[in-house]
């Protein structure tokens, strides 16, 4: 087992869901994620091995829970603010590229950084164009248009806001 520590910003995720025509929920995928081993001092892939039929003597399980408590929970607490999430989104170690393209502009708008949000989206379009991903470019341009149309709404978004 290799635990992944996830950090979910409910407002970013809810705004993304609504922009994509989905109903927002309190549960769902994390906004940011990191394999637990990379949060530990050795900063390396770490897995805990268990017997297929049992948890063995329990030491591995206890060690994994201790690592989650010692490294995973502090990571979540220390990075829960929108400002910290914005900074971590600049690093692909915490978010997949396609998720970042949809979530980072929302975070920027929630922080009142409209110009930076537009810059993030323009950079992503340039990247897709450089990869000759024409369909993806068109899809993302539609998303950009929707964000531009809803920018004021996003900047004032709370979980109970509806389009």
mmCIF file of C-alpha atoms in Angstrom, residues 2-153:
data_model
loop_
_atom_site.group_PDB
_atom_site.id
_atom_site.type_symbol
_atom_site.label_atom_id
_atom_site.label_comp_id
_atom_site.label_asym_id
_atom_site.label_seq_id
_atom_site.Cartn_x
_atom_site.Cartn_y
_atom_site.Cartn_z
ATOM 1 C CA UNK A 2 1.317 3.441 -0.830
ATOM 2 C CA UNK A 3 -0.944 6.042 0.778
ATOM 3 C CA UNK A 4 -1.652 9.237 -1.066
ATOM 4 C CA UNK A 5 -2.361 12.285 1.047
ATOM 5 C CA UNK A 6 -5.081 14.433 -0.474
ATOM 6 C CA UNK A 7 -6.075 17.988 0.247
ATOM 7 C CA UNK A 8 -9.501 19.063 -0.972
ATOM 8 C CA UNK A 9 -10.535 22.706 -1.232
ATOM 9 C CA UNK A 10 -14.307 22.416 -1.288
ATOM 10 C CA UNK A 11 -14.930 25.791 -2.935
ATOM 11 C CA UNK A 12 -12.453 25.205 -5.783
ATOM 12 C CA UNK A 13 -13.937 21.762 -6.391
ATOM 13 C CA UNK A 14 -17.539 22.988 -6.168
ATOM 14 C CA UNK A 15 -16.902 25.861 -8.582
ATOM 15 C CA UNK A 16 -15.202 23.467 -11.042
ATOM 16 C CA UNK A 17 -18.119 21.053 -10.779
ATOM 17 C CA UNK A 18 -20.673 23.756 -11.452
ATOM 18 C CA UNK A 19 -18.693 25.122 -14.398
ATOM 19 C CA UNK A 20 -18.609 21.585 -15.828
ATOM 20 C CA UNK A 21 -22.365 21.189 -15.346
ATOM 21 C CA UNK A 22 -22.067 18.784 -12.423
ATOM 22 C CA UNK A 23 -23.651 18.981 -9.000
ATOM 23 C CA UNK A 24 -21.044 19.960 -6.397
ATOM 24 C CA UNK A 25 -20.554 17.637 -3.438
ATOM 25 C CA UNK A 26 -18.608 17.817 -0.202
ATOM 26 C CA UNK A 27 -16.742 14.628 -1.055
ATOM 27 C CA UNK A 28 -14.778 13.785 -4.148
ATOM 28 C CA UNK A 29 -11.288 13.958 -5.561
ATOM 29 C CA UNK A 30 -8.591 15.981 -3.841
ATOM 30 C CA UNK A 31 -7.502 19.349 -5.146
ATOM 31 C CA UNK A 32 -3.875 18.460 -4.421
ATOM 32 C CA UNK A 33 -2.269 15.087 -3.695
ATOM 33 C CA UNK A 34 1.112 13.676 -2.787
ATOM 34 C CA UNK A 35 2.309 10.142 -2.156
ATOM 35 C CA UNK A 36 3.004 9.972 1.575
ATOM 36 C CA UNK A 37 6.620 8.792 1.174
ATOM 37 C CA UNK A 38 7.518 12.061 -0.560
ATOM 38 C CA UNK A 39 6.312 14.014 2.478
ATOM 39 C CA UNK A 40 8.619 12.033 4.759
ATOM 40 C CA UNK A 41 12.258 13.014 5.501
ATOM 41 C CA UNK A 42 13.651 10.526 2.956
ATOM 42 C CA UNK A 43 11.354 12.051 0.294
ATOM 43 C CA UNK A 44 11.102 8.853 -1.683
ATOM 44 C CA UNK A 45 8.461 6.415 -2.864
ATOM 45 C CA UNK A 46 7.412 4.410 0.191
ATOM 46 C CA UNK A 47 5.091 1.471 0.390
ATOM 47 C CA UNK A 48 3.912 -0.661 3.261
ATOM 48 C CA UNK A 49 3.639 -4.369 2.576
ATOM 49 C CA UNK A 50 0.900 -6.548 4.001
ATOM 50 C CA UNK A 51 0.268 -10.260 3.676
ATOM 51 C CA UNK A 52 -2.573 -10.933 1.256
ATOM 52 C CA UNK A 53 -4.607 -12.775 3.914
ATOM 53 C CA UNK A 54 -3.895 -10.713 7.001
ATOM 54 C CA UNK A 55 -2.273 -7.599 8.343
ATOM 55 C CA UNK A 56 0.629 -9.659 9.674
ATOM 56 C CA UNK A 57 1.854 -8.621 13.093
ATOM 57 C CA UNK A 58 0.384 -5.137 12.742
ATOM 58 C CA UNK A 59 3.717 -3.315 12.848
ATOM 59 C CA UNK A 60 3.482 -2.258 9.210
ATOM 60 C CA UNK A 61 -0.048 -1.000 9.717
ATOM 61 C CA UNK A 62 0.926 0.951 12.827
ATOM 62 C CA UNK A 63 3.975 2.347 11.015
ATOM 63 C CA UNK A 64 1.813 3.502 8.122
ATOM 64 C CA UNK A 65 -0.721 5.163 10.447
ATOM 65 C CA UNK A 66 2.112 6.831 12.358
ATOM 66 C CA UNK A 67 3.549 8.190 9.095
ATOM 67 C CA UNK A 68 0.136 9.521 8.078
ATOM 68 C CA UNK A 69 -0.236 11.210 11.448
ATOM 69 C CA UNK A 70 3.333 12.523 11.528
ATOM 70 C CA UNK A 71 3.685 13.691 7.899
ATOM 71 C CA UNK A 72 0.340 13.524 6.105
ATOM 72 C CA UNK A 73 -1.885 15.401 8.535
ATOM 73 C CA UNK A 74 0.593 18.266 9.058
ATOM 74 C CA UNK A 75 0.893 18.615 5.269
ATOM 75 C CA UNK A 76 -2.883 18.950 5.050
ATOM 76 C CA UNK A 77 -3.087 21.430 7.958
ATOM 77 C CA UNK A 78 -0.133 23.514 6.761
ATOM 78 C CA UNK A 79 -1.427 23.828 3.201
ATOM 79 C CA UNK A 80 -5.180 24.196 3.650
ATOM 80 C CA UNK A 81 -5.330 27.922 2.906
ATOM 81 C CA UNK A 82 -6.204 29.090 -0.572
ATOM 82 C CA UNK A 83 -2.925 31.025 -0.737
ATOM 83 C CA UNK A 84 -0.866 27.882 -0.023
ATOM 84 C CA UNK A 85 -2.911 25.812 -2.461
ATOM 85 C CA UNK A 86 -2.263 28.451 -5.130
ATOM 86 C CA UNK A 87 1.493 28.173 -4.539
ATOM 87 C CA UNK A 88 1.465 24.359 -4.594
ATOM 88 C CA UNK A 89 -0.508 24.316 -7.841
ATOM 89 C CA UNK A 90 2.556 25.810 -9.482
ATOM 90 C CA UNK A 91 4.284 22.460 -8.863
ATOM 91 C CA UNK A 92 3.236 19.360 -10.803
ATOM 92 C CA UNK A 93 4.317 17.230 -7.832
ATOM 93 C CA UNK A 94 0.932 17.966 -6.265
ATOM 94 C CA UNK A 95 -1.513 18.061 -9.157
ATOM 95 C CA UNK A 96 -1.934 16.458 -12.574
ATOM 96 C CA UNK A 97 -1.538 18.804 -15.525
ATOM 97 C CA UNK A 98 -5.111 18.487 -16.812
ATOM 98 C CA UNK A 99 -6.532 19.052 -13.306
ATOM 99 C CA UNK A 100 -4.304 22.059 -12.760
ATOM 100 C CA UNK A 101 -5.562 23.605 -15.999
ATOM 101 C CA UNK A 102 -9.129 23.562 -14.679
ATOM 102 C CA UNK A 103 -8.537 24.234 -10.982
ATOM 103 C CA UNK A 104 -5.716 26.780 -10.874
ATOM 104 C CA UNK A 105 -7.616 29.550 -12.671
ATOM 105 C CA UNK A 106 -10.454 29.070 -10.170
ATOM 106 C CA UNK A 107 -8.009 29.401 -7.262
ATOM 107 C CA UNK A 108 -6.534 32.544 -8.830
ATOM 108 C CA UNK A 109 -9.985 34.091 -9.271
ATOM 109 C CA UNK A 110 -10.967 33.244 -5.700
ATOM 110 C CA UNK A 111 -7.826 35.112 -4.618
ATOM 111 C CA UNK A 112 -8.801 38.105 -6.753
ATOM 112 C CA UNK A 113 -5.972 37.487 -9.250
ATOM 113 C CA UNK A 114 -7.934 37.653 -12.498
ATOM 114 C CA UNK A 115 -4.936 38.574 -14.677
ATOM 115 C CA UNK A 116 -2.961 35.619 -13.337
ATOM 116 C CA UNK A 117 -5.934 33.301 -13.944
ATOM 117 C CA UNK A 118 -6.095 34.409 -17.581
ATOM 118 C CA UNK A 119 -2.328 33.998 -17.927
ATOM 119 C CA UNK A 120 -2.519 30.422 -16.582
ATOM 120 C CA UNK A 121 -5.205 29.558 -19.126
ATOM 121 C CA UNK A 122 -3.400 31.197 -22.037
ATOM 122 C CA UNK A 123 -0.212 29.299 -21.137
ATOM 123 C CA UNK A 124 -2.124 26.013 -21.084
ATOM 124 C CA UNK A 125 -3.629 26.716 -24.506
ATOM 125 C CA UNK A 126 -0.134 27.459 -25.853
ATOM 126 C CA UNK A 127 1.126 24.192 -24.387
ATOM 127 C CA UNK A 128 -1.711 22.191 -25.975
ATOM 128 C CA UNK A 129 -1.134 23.935 -29.301
ATOM 129 C CA UNK A 130 2.578 23.086 -29.157
ATOM 130 C CA UNK A 131 1.562 19.427 -28.749
ATOM 131 C CA UNK A 132 -0.847 19.659 -31.722
ATOM 132 C CA UNK A 133 -3.777 18.680 -29.499
ATOM 133 C CA UNK A 134 -6.409 20.541 -31.518
ATOM 134 C CA UNK A 135 -9.459 18.930 -29.876
ATOM 135 C CA UNK A 136 -8.081 19.627 -26.401
ATOM 136 C CA UNK A 137 -7.374 23.243 -27.413
ATOM 137 C CA UNK A 138 -10.971 23.735 -28.557
ATOM 138 C CA UNK A 139 -12.332 22.100 -25.394
ATOM 139 C CA UNK A 140 -10.158 24.246 -23.162
ATOM 140 C CA UNK A 141 -11.023 27.443 -25.074
ATOM 141 C CA UNK A 142 -14.684 26.723 -24.307
ATOM 142 C CA UNK A 143 -13.730 26.329 -20.635
ATOM 143 C CA UNK A 144 -11.771 29.614 -20.784
ATOM 144 C CA UNK A 145 -14.796 31.388 -22.292
ATOM 145 C CA UNK A 146 -16.988 30.028 -19.511
ATOM 146 C CA UNK A 147 -14.539 31.188 -16.857
ATOM 147 C CA UNK A 148 -14.327 34.644 -18.427
ATOM 148 C CA UNK A 149 -18.137 34.792 -18.547
ATOM 149 C CA UNK A 150 -18.426 33.668 -14.914
ATOM 150 C CA UNK A 151 -15.334 35.419 -13.478
ATOM 151 C CA UNK A 152 -17.301 37.788 -11.231
ATOM 152 C CA UNK A 153 -19.399 34.875 -9.970
#
